């Protein structure tokens, strides 16, 4: 009698992991937010791509790429590092907006745009997903 286990197909390695969906959502939020206006002024909007949005755009692609890798430690790095970088850049830009508003006495004239808010949301999702992957062990 033939062994049934020897005729079975070898197990395939899954591409997606527990954090894939969170990393894709967070990466897409940061990516789209990088392309949208970051600062709204009375004279128009300032795009994120004209400044530090290029950095957030780059690391957003790293987060999306990490969602498609089947290795847990690599996925953690691809979630936490882009999330922390985007959070630091968004924090720096908000501090800069507050500093400019305080030094010129024009409170309410410089407002964060939808792109800055979306990038911050993407950072939160990426950091939360990375922490969830760390705690799964």
PDB file of N, CA and C in Angstrom, residues 18-112:
ATOM      1  N   UNK A  18      -0.067  38.242   9.184  1.00  0.00           N
ATOM      2  CA  UNK A  18      -1.085  38.851  10.045  1.00  0.00           C
ATOM      3  C   UNK A  18      -1.151  40.367   9.910  1.00  0.00           C
ATOM      4  N   UNK A  19      -0.078  41.014   9.492  1.00  0.00           N
ATOM      5  CA  UNK A  19      -0.074  42.461   9.385  1.00  0.00           C
ATOM      6  C   UNK A  19      -0.185  42.990   7.972  1.00  0.00           C
ATOM      7  N   UNK A  20      -0.424  42.132   7.005  1.00  0.00           N
ATOM      8  CA  UNK A  20      -0.449  42.562   5.611  1.00  0.00           C
ATOM      9  C   UNK A  20      -1.498  43.633   5.338  1.00  0.00           C
ATOM     10  N   UNK A  21      -2.708  43.419   5.813  1.00  0.00           N
ATOM     11  CA  UNK A  21      -3.787  44.370   5.530  1.00  0.00           C
ATOM     12  C   UNK A  21      -3.503  45.712   6.192  1.00  0.00           C
ATOM     13  N   UNK A  22      -3.061  45.701   7.447  1.00  0.00           N
ATOM     14  CA  UNK A  22      -2.738  46.945   8.142  1.00  0.00           C
ATOM     15  C   UNK A  22      -1.595  47.691   7.490  1.00  0.00           C
ATOM     16  N   UNK A  23      -0.603  46.955   7.009  1.00  0.00           N
ATOM     17  CA  UNK A  23       0.532  47.603   6.358  1.00  0.00           C
ATOM     18  C   UNK A  23       0.138  48.194   5.013  1.00  0.00           C
ATOM     19  N   UNK A  24      -0.737  47.516   4.287  1.00  0.00           N
ATOM     20  CA  UNK A  24      -1.187  48.059   3.003  1.00  0.00           C
ATOM     21  C   UNK A  24      -2.029  49.306   3.231  1.00  0.00           C
ATOM     22  N   UNK A  25      -2.943  49.252   4.205  1.00  0.00           N
ATOM     23  CA  UNK A  25      -3.795  50.419   4.489  1.00  0.00           C
ATOM     24  C   UNK A  25      -2.955  51.596   4.985  1.00  0.00           C
ATOM     25  N   UNK A  26      -2.059  51.345   5.940  1.00  0.00           N
ATOM     26  CA  UNK A  26      -1.206  52.418   6.454  1.00  0.00           C
ATOM     27  C   UNK A  26      -0.276  52.986   5.398  1.00  0.00           C
ATOM     28  N   UNK A  27       0.287  52.101   4.569  1.00  0.00           N
ATOM     29  CA  UNK A  27       1.163  52.561   3.492  1.00  0.00           C
ATOM     30  C   UNK A  27       0.423  53.389   2.463  1.00  0.00           C
ATOM     31  N   UNK A  28      -0.799  52.964   2.117  1.00  0.00           N
ATOM     32  CA  UNK A  28      -1.592  53.734   1.151  1.00  0.00           C
ATOM     33  C   UNK A  28      -2.029  55.082   1.725  1.00  0.00           C
ATOM     34  N   UNK A  29      -2.367  55.114   3.019  1.00  0.00           N
ATOM     35  CA  UNK A  29      -2.710  56.405   3.645  1.00  0.00           C
ATOM     36  C   UNK A  29      -1.524  57.362   3.594  1.00  0.00           C
ATOM     37  N   UNK A  30      -0.349  56.868   3.940  1.00  0.00           N
ATOM     38  CA  UNK A  30       0.840  57.718   3.904  1.00  0.00           C
ATOM     39  C   UNK A  30       1.201  58.111   2.473  1.00  0.00           C
ATOM     40  N   UNK A  31       1.029  57.191   1.530  1.00  0.00           N
ATOM     41  CA  UNK A  31       1.355  57.470   0.134  1.00  0.00           C
ATOM     42  C   UNK A  31       0.434  58.546  -0.437  1.00  0.00           C
ATOM     43  N   UNK A  32      -0.868  58.370  -0.280  1.00  0.00           N
ATOM     44  CA  UNK A  32      -1.820  59.350  -0.821  1.00  0.00           C
ATOM     45  C   UNK A  32      -1.680  60.671  -0.077  1.00  0.00           C
ATOM     46  N   UNK A  33      -1.481  60.607   1.242  1.00  0.00           N
ATOM     47  CA  UNK A  33      -1.299  61.829   2.015  1.00  0.00           C
ATOM     48  C   UNK A  33      -0.064  62.615   1.604  1.00  0.00           C
ATOM     49  N   UNK A  34       0.960  61.920   1.134  1.00  0.00           N
ATOM     50  CA  UNK A  34       2.173  62.606   0.677  1.00  0.00           C
ATOM     51  C   UNK A  34       1.926  63.436  -0.573  1.00  0.00           C
ATOM     52  N   UNK A  35       0.966  63.039  -1.370  1.00  0.00           N
ATOM     53  CA  UNK A  35       0.696  63.727  -2.632  1.00  0.00           C
ATOM     54  C   UNK A  35      -0.290  64.889  -2.486  1.00  0.00           C
ATOM     55  N   UNK A  36      -1.020  64.922  -1.401  1.00  0.00           N
ATOM     56  CA  UNK A  36      -2.038  65.951  -1.191  1.00  0.00           C
ATOM     57  C   UNK A  36      -1.448  67.180  -0.497  1.00  0.00           C
ATOM     58  N   UNK A  37      -2.208  68.288  -0.415  1.00  0.00           N
ATOM     59  CA  UNK A  37      -1.698  69.502   0.263  1.00  0.00           C
ATOM     60  C   UNK A  37      -1.442  69.270   1.749  1.00  0.00           C
ATOM     61  N   UNK A  38      -0.314  69.785   2.235  1.00  0.00           N
ATOM     62  CA  UNK A  38       0.064  69.640   3.638  1.00  0.00           C
ATOM     63  C   UNK A  38      -0.218  70.894   4.446  1.00  0.00           C
ATOM     64  N   UNK A  39      -0.166  72.035   3.806  1.00  0.00           N
ATOM     65  CA  UNK A  39      -0.388  73.302   4.516  1.00  0.00           C
ATOM     66  C   UNK A  39      -1.390  74.121   3.712  1.00  0.00           C
ATOM     67  N   UNK A  40      -2.370  74.650   4.422  1.00  0.00           N
ATOM     68  CA  UNK A  40      -3.368  75.525   3.793  1.00  0.00           C
ATOM     69  C   UNK A  40      -3.129  76.943   4.305  1.00  0.00           C
ATOM     70  N   UNK A  41      -2.915  77.856   3.361  1.00  0.00           N
ATOM     71  CA  UNK A  41      -2.712  79.273   3.695  1.00  0.00           C
ATOM     72  C   UNK A  41      -3.817  80.087   3.038  1.00  0.00           C
ATOM     73  N   UNK A  42      -3.954  81.354   3.414  1.00  0.00           N
ATOM     74  CA  UNK A  42      -4.945  82.195   2.746  1.00  0.00           C
ATOM     75  C   UNK A  42      -4.654  82.402   1.258  1.00  0.00           C
ATOM     76  N   UNK A  43      -3.425  82.176   0.853  1.00  0.00           N
ATOM     77  CA  UNK A  43      -3.031  82.401  -0.534  1.00  0.00           C
ATOM     78  C   UNK A  43      -3.000  81.138  -1.372  1.00  0.00           C
ATOM     79  N   UNK A  44      -3.299  79.985  -0.777  1.00  0.00           N
ATOM     80  CA  UNK A  44      -3.294  78.719  -1.503  1.00  0.00           C
ATOM     81  C   UNK A  44      -2.735  77.603  -0.636  1.00  0.00           C
ATOM     82  N   UNK A  45      -2.542  76.469  -1.253  1.00  0.00           N
ATOM     83  CA  UNK A  45      -2.068  75.282  -0.527  1.00  0.00           C
ATOM     84  C   UNK A  45      -0.634  74.966  -0.912  1.00  0.00           C
ATOM     85  N   UNK A  46       0.074  74.350   0.025  1.00  0.00           N
ATOM     86  CA  UNK A  46       1.438  73.883  -0.227  1.00  0.00           C
ATOM     87  C   UNK A  46       1.426  72.359  -0.241  1.00  0.00           C
ATOM     88  N   UNK A  47       1.884  71.787  -1.321  1.00  0.00           N
ATOM     89  CA  UNK A  47       1.871  70.337  -1.481  1.00  0.00           C
ATOM     90  C   UNK A  47       2.962  69.693  -0.644  1.00  0.00           C
ATOM     91  N   UNK A  48       2.696  68.468  -0.205  1.00  0.00           N
ATOM     92  CA  UNK A  48       3.690  67.735   0.552  1.00  0.00           C
ATOM     93  C   UNK A  48       4.866  67.301  -0.292  1.00  0.00           C
ATOM     94  N   UNK A  49       4.646  67.093  -1.584  1.00  0.00           N
ATOM     95  CA  UNK A  49       5.714  66.632  -2.466  1.00  0.00           C
ATOM     96  C   UNK A  49       6.759  67.724  -2.686  1.00  0.00           C
ATOM     97  N   UNK A  50       6.393  68.967  -2.428  1.00  0.00           N
ATOM     98  CA  UNK A  50       7.343  70.063  -2.592  1.00  0.00           C
ATOM     99  C   UNK A  50       8.379  70.087  -1.475  1.00  0.00           C
ATOM    100  N   UNK A  51       8.177  69.317  -0.441  1.00  0.00           N
ATOM    101  CA  UNK A  51       9.108  69.314   0.687  1.00  0.00           C
ATOM    102  C   UNK A  51       9.311  67.916   1.244  1.00  0.00           C
ATOM    103  N   UNK A  52       9.010  67.734   2.521  1.00  0.00           N
ATOM    104  CA  UNK A  52       9.289  66.443   3.165  1.00  0.00           C
ATOM    105  C   UNK A  52       8.327  65.328   2.771  1.00  0.00           C
ATOM    106  N   UNK A  53       7.334  65.623   1.971  1.00  0.00           N
ATOM    107  CA  UNK A  53       6.423  64.586   1.506  1.00  0.00           C
ATOM    108  C   UNK A  53       7.111  63.561   0.620  1.00  0.00           C
ATOM    109  N   UNK A  54       8.233  63.927   0.031  1.00  0.00           N
ATOM    110  CA  UNK A  54       8.992  62.953  -0.768  1.00  0.00           C
ATOM    111  C   UNK A  54       9.549  61.842   0.114  1.00  0.00           C
ATOM    112  N   UNK A  55       9.950  62.198   1.334  1.00  0.00           N
ATOM    113  CA  UNK A  55      10.453  61.181   2.268  1.00  0.00           C
ATOM    114  C   UNK A  55       9.328  60.252   2.701  1.00  0.00           C
ATOM    115  N   UNK A  56       8.171  60.833   3.004  1.00  0.00           N
ATOM    116  CA  UNK A  56       7.047  59.994   3.425  1.00  0.00           C
ATOM    117  C   UNK A  56       6.555  59.133   2.263  1.00  0.00           C
ATOM    118  N   UNK A  57       6.639  59.652   1.063  1.00  0.00           N
ATOM    119  CA  UNK A  57       6.262  58.871  -0.117  1.00  0.00           C
ATOM    120  C   UNK A  57       7.185  57.661  -0.276  1.00  0.00           C
ATOM    121  N   UNK A  58       8.474  57.876  -0.070  1.00  0.00           N
ATOM    122  CA  UNK A  58       9.452  56.785  -0.209  1.00  0.00           C
ATOM    123  C   UNK A  58       9.237  55.688   0.827  1.00  0.00           C
ATOM    124  N   UNK A  59       9.065  56.077   2.084  1.00  0.00           N
ATOM    125  CA  UNK A  59       8.905  55.046   3.111  1.00  0.00           C
ATOM    126  C   UNK A  59       7.523  54.401   3.050  1.00  0.00           C
ATOM    127  N   UNK A  60       6.540  55.075   2.453  1.00  0.00           N
ATOM    128  CA  UNK A  60       5.229  54.444   2.264  1.00  0.00           C
ATOM    129  C   UNK A  60       5.344  53.265   1.309  1.00  0.00           C
ATOM    130  N   UNK A  61       6.173  53.407   0.291  1.00  0.00           N
ATOM    131  CA  UNK A  61       6.402  52.276  -0.620  1.00  0.00           C
ATOM    132  C   UNK A  61       7.103  51.118   0.096  1.00  0.00           C
ATOM    133  N   UNK A  62       7.981  51.426   1.041  1.00  0.00           N
ATOM    134  CA  UNK A  62       8.626  50.366   1.820  1.00  0.00           C
ATOM    135  C   UNK A  62       7.608  49.607   2.659  1.00  0.00           C
ATOM    136  N   UNK A  63       6.649  50.331   3.227  1.00  0.00           N
ATOM    137  CA  UNK A  63       5.613  49.679   4.035  1.00  0.00           C
ATOM    138  C   UNK A  63       4.741  48.776   3.178  1.00  0.00           C
ATOM    139  N   UNK A  64       4.391  49.232   1.991  1.00  0.00           N
ATOM    140  CA  UNK A  64       3.566  48.409   1.102  1.00  0.00           C
ATOM    141  C   UNK A  64       4.343  47.183   0.636  1.00  0.00           C
ATOM    142  N   UNK A  65       5.628  47.354   0.358  1.00  0.00           N
ATOM    143  CA  UNK A  65       6.445  46.210  -0.051  1.00  0.00           C
ATOM    144  C   UNK A  65       6.577  45.198   1.080  1.00  0.00           C
ATOM    145  N   UNK A  66       6.692  45.671   2.305  1.00  0.00           N
ATOM    146  CA  UNK A  66       6.799  44.761   3.447  1.00  0.00           C
ATOM    147  C   UNK A  66       5.539  43.961   3.687  1.00  0.00           C
ATOM    148  N   UNK A  67       4.420  44.468   3.235  1.00  0.00           N
ATOM    149  CA  UNK A  67       3.163  43.735   3.393  1.00  0.00           C
ATOM    150  C   UNK A  67       3.130  42.494   2.514  1.00  0.00           C
ATOM    151  N   UNK A  68       3.954  42.452   1.486  1.00  0.00           N
ATOM    152  CA  UNK A  68       3.950  41.333   0.551  1.00  0.00           C
ATOM    153  C   UNK A  68       5.078  40.341   0.799  1.00  0.00           C
ATOM    154  N   UNK A  69       5.864  40.567   1.850  1.00  0.00           N
ATOM    155  CA  UNK A  69       6.947  39.640   2.183  1.00  0.00           C
ATOM    156  C   UNK A  69       6.485  38.678   3.273  1.00  0.00           C
ATOM    157  N   UNK A  70       6.757  37.388   3.135  1.00  0.00           N
ATOM    158  CA  UNK A  70       6.213  36.410   4.085  1.00  0.00           C
ATOM    159  C   UNK A  70       7.007  36.271   5.386  1.00  0.00           C
ATOM    160  N   UNK A  71       8.030  37.052   5.594  1.00  0.00           N
ATOM    161  CA  UNK A  71       8.881  36.899   6.768  1.00  0.00           C
ATOM    162  C   UNK A  71       8.454  37.863   7.872  1.00  0.00           C
ATOM    163  N   UNK A  72       8.266  37.350   9.079  1.00  0.00           N
ATOM    164  CA  UNK A  72       7.715  38.122  10.183  1.00  0.00           C
ATOM    165  C   UNK A  72       8.650  39.254  10.624  1.00  0.00           C
ATOM    166  N   UNK A  73       9.930  38.970  10.827  1.00  0.00           N
ATOM    167  CA  UNK A  73      10.859  39.998  11.295  1.00  0.00           C
ATOM    168  C   UNK A  73      11.031  41.114  10.263  1.00  0.00           C
ATOM    169  N   UNK A  74      11.050  40.751   9.017  1.00  0.00           N
ATOM    170  CA  UNK A  74      11.154  41.760   7.957  1.00  0.00           C
ATOM    171  C   UNK A  74       9.878  42.597   7.918  1.00  0.00           C
ATOM    172  N   UNK A  75       8.737  41.959   8.116  1.00  0.00           N
ATOM    173  CA  UNK A  75       7.464  42.689   8.134  1.00  0.00           C
ATOM    174  C   UNK A  75       7.401  43.663   9.310  1.00  0.00           C
ATOM    175  N   UNK A  76       7.941  43.265  10.454  1.00  0.00           N
ATOM    176  CA  UNK A  76       7.971  44.168  11.605  1.00  0.00           C
ATOM    177  C   UNK A  76       8.819  45.395  11.290  1.00  0.00           C
ATOM    178  N   UNK A  77       9.977  45.173  10.701  1.00  0.00           N
ATOM    179  CA  UNK A  77      10.849  46.298  10.347  1.00  0.00           C
ATOM    180  C   UNK A  77      10.193  47.184   9.291  1.00  0.00           C
ATOM    181  N   UNK A  78       9.522  46.569   8.317  1.00  0.00           N
ATOM    182  CA  UNK A  78       8.873  47.330   7.250  1.00  0.00           C
ATOM    183  C   UNK A  78       7.612  48.021   7.728  1.00  0.00           C
ATOM    184  N   UNK A  79       7.166  47.726   8.912  1.00  0.00           N
ATOM    185  CA  UNK A  79       6.013  48.416   9.468  1.00  0.00           C
ATOM    186  C   UNK A  79       6.439  49.500  10.445  1.00  0.00           C
ATOM    187  N   UNK A  80       7.340  49.165  11.364  1.00  0.00           N
ATOM    188  CA  UNK A  80       7.727  50.123  12.405  1.00  0.00           C
ATOM    189  C   UNK A  80       8.628  51.246  11.893  1.00  0.00           C
ATOM    190  N   UNK A  81       9.595  50.926  11.068  1.00  0.00           N
ATOM    191  CA  UNK A  81      10.517  51.962  10.600  1.00  0.00           C
ATOM    192  C   UNK A  81       9.800  53.009   9.747  1.00  0.00           C
ATOM    193  N   UNK A  82       9.021  52.636   8.722  1.00  0.00           N
ATOM    194  CA  UNK A  82       8.283  53.672   7.987  1.00  0.00           C
ATOM    195  C   UNK A  82       7.273  54.413   8.857  1.00  0.00           C
ATOM    196  N   UNK A  83       6.618  53.708   9.771  1.00  0.00           N
ATOM    197  CA  UNK A  83       5.656  54.367  10.643  1.00  0.00           C
ATOM    198  C   UNK A  83       6.313  55.421  11.520  1.00  0.00           C
ATOM    199  N   UNK A  84       7.465  55.093  12.087  1.00  0.00           N
ATOM    200  CA  UNK A  84       8.173  56.053  12.940  1.00  0.00           C
ATOM    201  C   UNK A  84       8.748  57.219  12.133  1.00  0.00           C
ATOM    202  N   UNK A  85       9.225  56.935  10.928  1.00  0.00           N
ATOM    203  CA  UNK A  85       9.758  58.011  10.077  1.00  0.00           C
ATOM    204  C   UNK A  85       8.642  58.979   9.679  1.00  0.00           C
ATOM    205  N   UNK A  86       7.507  58.451   9.251  1.00  0.00           N
ATOM    206  CA  UNK A  86       6.386  59.312   8.869  1.00  0.00           C
ATOM    207  C   UNK A  86       5.888  60.098  10.078  1.00  0.00           C
ATOM    208  N   UNK A  87       5.804  59.457  11.250  1.00  0.00           N
ATOM    209  CA  UNK A  87       5.363  60.155  12.459  1.00  0.00           C
ATOM    210  C   UNK A  87       6.330  61.277  12.829  1.00  0.00           C
ATOM    211  N   UNK A  88       7.630  61.041  12.694  1.00  0.00           N
ATOM    212  CA  UNK A  88       8.614  62.080  13.005  1.00  0.00           C
ATOM    213  C   UNK A  88       8.507  63.255  12.033  1.00  0.00           C
ATOM    214  N   UNK A  89       8.325  62.967  10.760  1.00  0.00           N
ATOM    215  CA  UNK A  89       8.210  64.040   9.769  1.00  0.00           C
ATOM    216  C   UNK A  89       6.936  64.837   9.982  1.00  0.00           C
ATOM    217  N   UNK A  90       5.830  64.157  10.266  1.00  0.00           N
ATOM    218  CA  UNK A  90       4.566  64.861  10.515  1.00  0.00           C
ATOM    219  C   UNK A  90       4.680  65.709  11.782  1.00  0.00           C
ATOM    220  N   UNK A  91       5.287  65.159  12.825  1.00  0.00           N
ATOM    221  CA  UNK A  91       5.491  65.935  14.050  1.00  0.00           C
ATOM    222  C   UNK A  91       6.357  67.159  13.826  1.00  0.00           C
ATOM    223  N   UNK A  92       7.389  66.998  13.025  1.00  0.00           N
ATOM    224  CA  UNK A  92       8.272  68.119  12.703  1.00  0.00           C
ATOM    225  C   UNK A  92       7.508  69.200  11.942  1.00  0.00           C
ATOM    226  N   UNK A  93       6.668  68.792  11.002  1.00  0.00           N
ATOM    227  CA  UNK A  93       5.905  69.767  10.223  1.00  0.00           C
ATOM    228  C   UNK A  93       4.852  70.479  11.073  1.00  0.00           C
ATOM    229  N   UNK A  94       4.213  69.769  11.985  1.00  0.00           N
ATOM    230  CA  UNK A  94       3.240  70.418  12.875  1.00  0.00           C
ATOM    231  C   UNK A  94       3.945  71.389  13.807  1.00  0.00           C
ATOM    232  N   UNK A  95       5.113  71.013  14.332  1.00  0.00           N
ATOM    233  CA  UNK A  95       5.883  71.929  15.180  1.00  0.00           C
ATOM    234  C   UNK A  95       6.325  73.151  14.385  1.00  0.00           C
ATOM    235  N   UNK A  96       6.672  72.954  13.134  1.00  0.00           N
ATOM    236  CA  UNK A  96       7.071  74.078  12.280  1.00  0.00           C
ATOM    237  C   UNK A  96       5.898  75.013  12.009  1.00  0.00           C
ATOM    238  N   UNK A  97       4.699  74.440  11.794  1.00  0.00           N
ATOM    239  CA  UNK A  97       3.508  75.265  11.604  1.00  0.00           C
ATOM    240  C   UNK A  97       3.209  76.094  12.850  1.00  0.00           C
ATOM    241  N   UNK A  98       3.324  75.471  14.006  1.00  0.00           N
ATOM    242  CA  UNK A  98       3.079  76.194  15.261  1.00  0.00           C
ATOM    243  C   UNK A  98       4.122  77.277  15.462  1.00  0.00           C
ATOM    244  N   UNK A  99       5.377  76.973  15.170  1.00  0.00           N
ATOM    245  CA  UNK A  99       6.449  77.963  15.321  1.00  0.00           C
ATOM    246  C   UNK A  99       6.252  79.152  14.387  1.00  0.00           C
ATOM    247  N   UNK A 100       5.904  78.888  13.128  1.00  0.00           N
ATOM    248  CA  UNK A 100       5.669  79.976  12.183  1.00  0.00           C
ATOM    249  C   UNK A 100       4.457  80.810  12.579  1.00  0.00           C
ATOM    250  N   UNK A 101       3.415  80.158  13.070  1.00  0.00           N
ATOM    251  CA  UNK A 101       2.228  80.897  13.495  1.00  0.00           C
ATOM    252  C   UNK A 101       2.523  81.749  14.718  1.00  0.00           C
ATOM    253  N   UNK A 102       3.343  81.232  15.626  1.00  0.00           N
ATOM    254  CA  UNK A 102       3.675  81.982  16.836  1.00  0.00           C
ATOM    255  C   UNK A 102       4.612  83.148  16.542  1.00  0.00           C
ATOM    256  N   UNK A 103       5.571  82.943  15.652  1.00  0.00           N
ATOM    257  CA  UNK A 103       6.540  84.005  15.383  1.00  0.00           C
ATOM    258  C   UNK A 103       5.962  85.140  14.539  1.00  0.00           C
ATOM    259  N   UNK A 104       4.979  84.853  13.721  1.00  0.00           N
ATOM    260  CA  UNK A 104       4.388  85.897  12.882  1.00  0.00           C
ATOM    261  C   UNK A 104       3.102  86.463  13.471  1.00  0.00           C
ATOM    262  N   UNK A 105       2.598  85.842  14.528  1.00  0.00           N
ATOM    263  CA  UNK A 105       1.364  86.326  15.138  1.00  0.00           C
ATOM    264  C   UNK A 105       0.141  86.107  14.262  1.00  0.00           C
ATOM    265  N   UNK A 106       0.185  85.106  13.427  1.00  0.00           N
ATOM    266  CA  UNK A 106      -0.921  84.857  12.501  1.00  0.00           C
ATOM    267  C   UNK A 106      -1.599  83.527  12.815  1.00  0.00           C
ATOM    268  N   UNK A 107      -2.106  83.413  14.043  1.00  0.00           N
ATOM    269  CA  UNK A 107      -2.770  82.169  14.430  1.00  0.00           C
ATOM    270  C   UNK A 107      -4.001  81.947  13.573  1.00  0.00           C
ATOM    271  N   UNK A 108      -4.155  80.754  13.067  1.00  0.00           N
ATOM    272  CA  UNK A 108      -5.304  80.405  12.243  1.00  0.00           C
ATOM    273  C   UNK A 108      -5.096  80.655  10.762  1.00  0.00           C
ATOM    274  N   UNK A 109      -3.975  81.218  10.378  1.00  0.00           N
ATOM    275  CA  UNK A 109      -3.701  81.460   8.965  1.00  0.00           C
ATOM    276  C   UNK A 109      -3.020  80.271   8.299  1.00  0.00           C
ATOM    277  N   UNK A 110      -2.155  79.591   9.046  1.00  0.00           N
ATOM    278  CA  UNK A 110      -1.486  78.388   8.544  1.00  0.00           C
ATOM    279  C   UNK A 110      -2.156  77.177   9.191  1.00  0.00           C
ATOM    280  N   UNK A 111      -2.827  76.385   8.388  1.00  0.00           N
ATOM    281  CA  UNK A 111      -3.553  75.230   8.906  1.00  0.00           C
ATOM    282  C   UNK A 111      -3.009  73.951   8.273  1.00  0.00           C
ATOM    283  N   UNK A 112      -2.996  72.853   9.038  1.00  0.00           N
ATOM    284  CA  UNK A 112      -2.573  71.587   8.427  1.00  0.00           C
ATOM    285  C   UNK A 112      -3.573  71.147   7.371  1.00  0.00           C
TER     286      UNK A 112
END
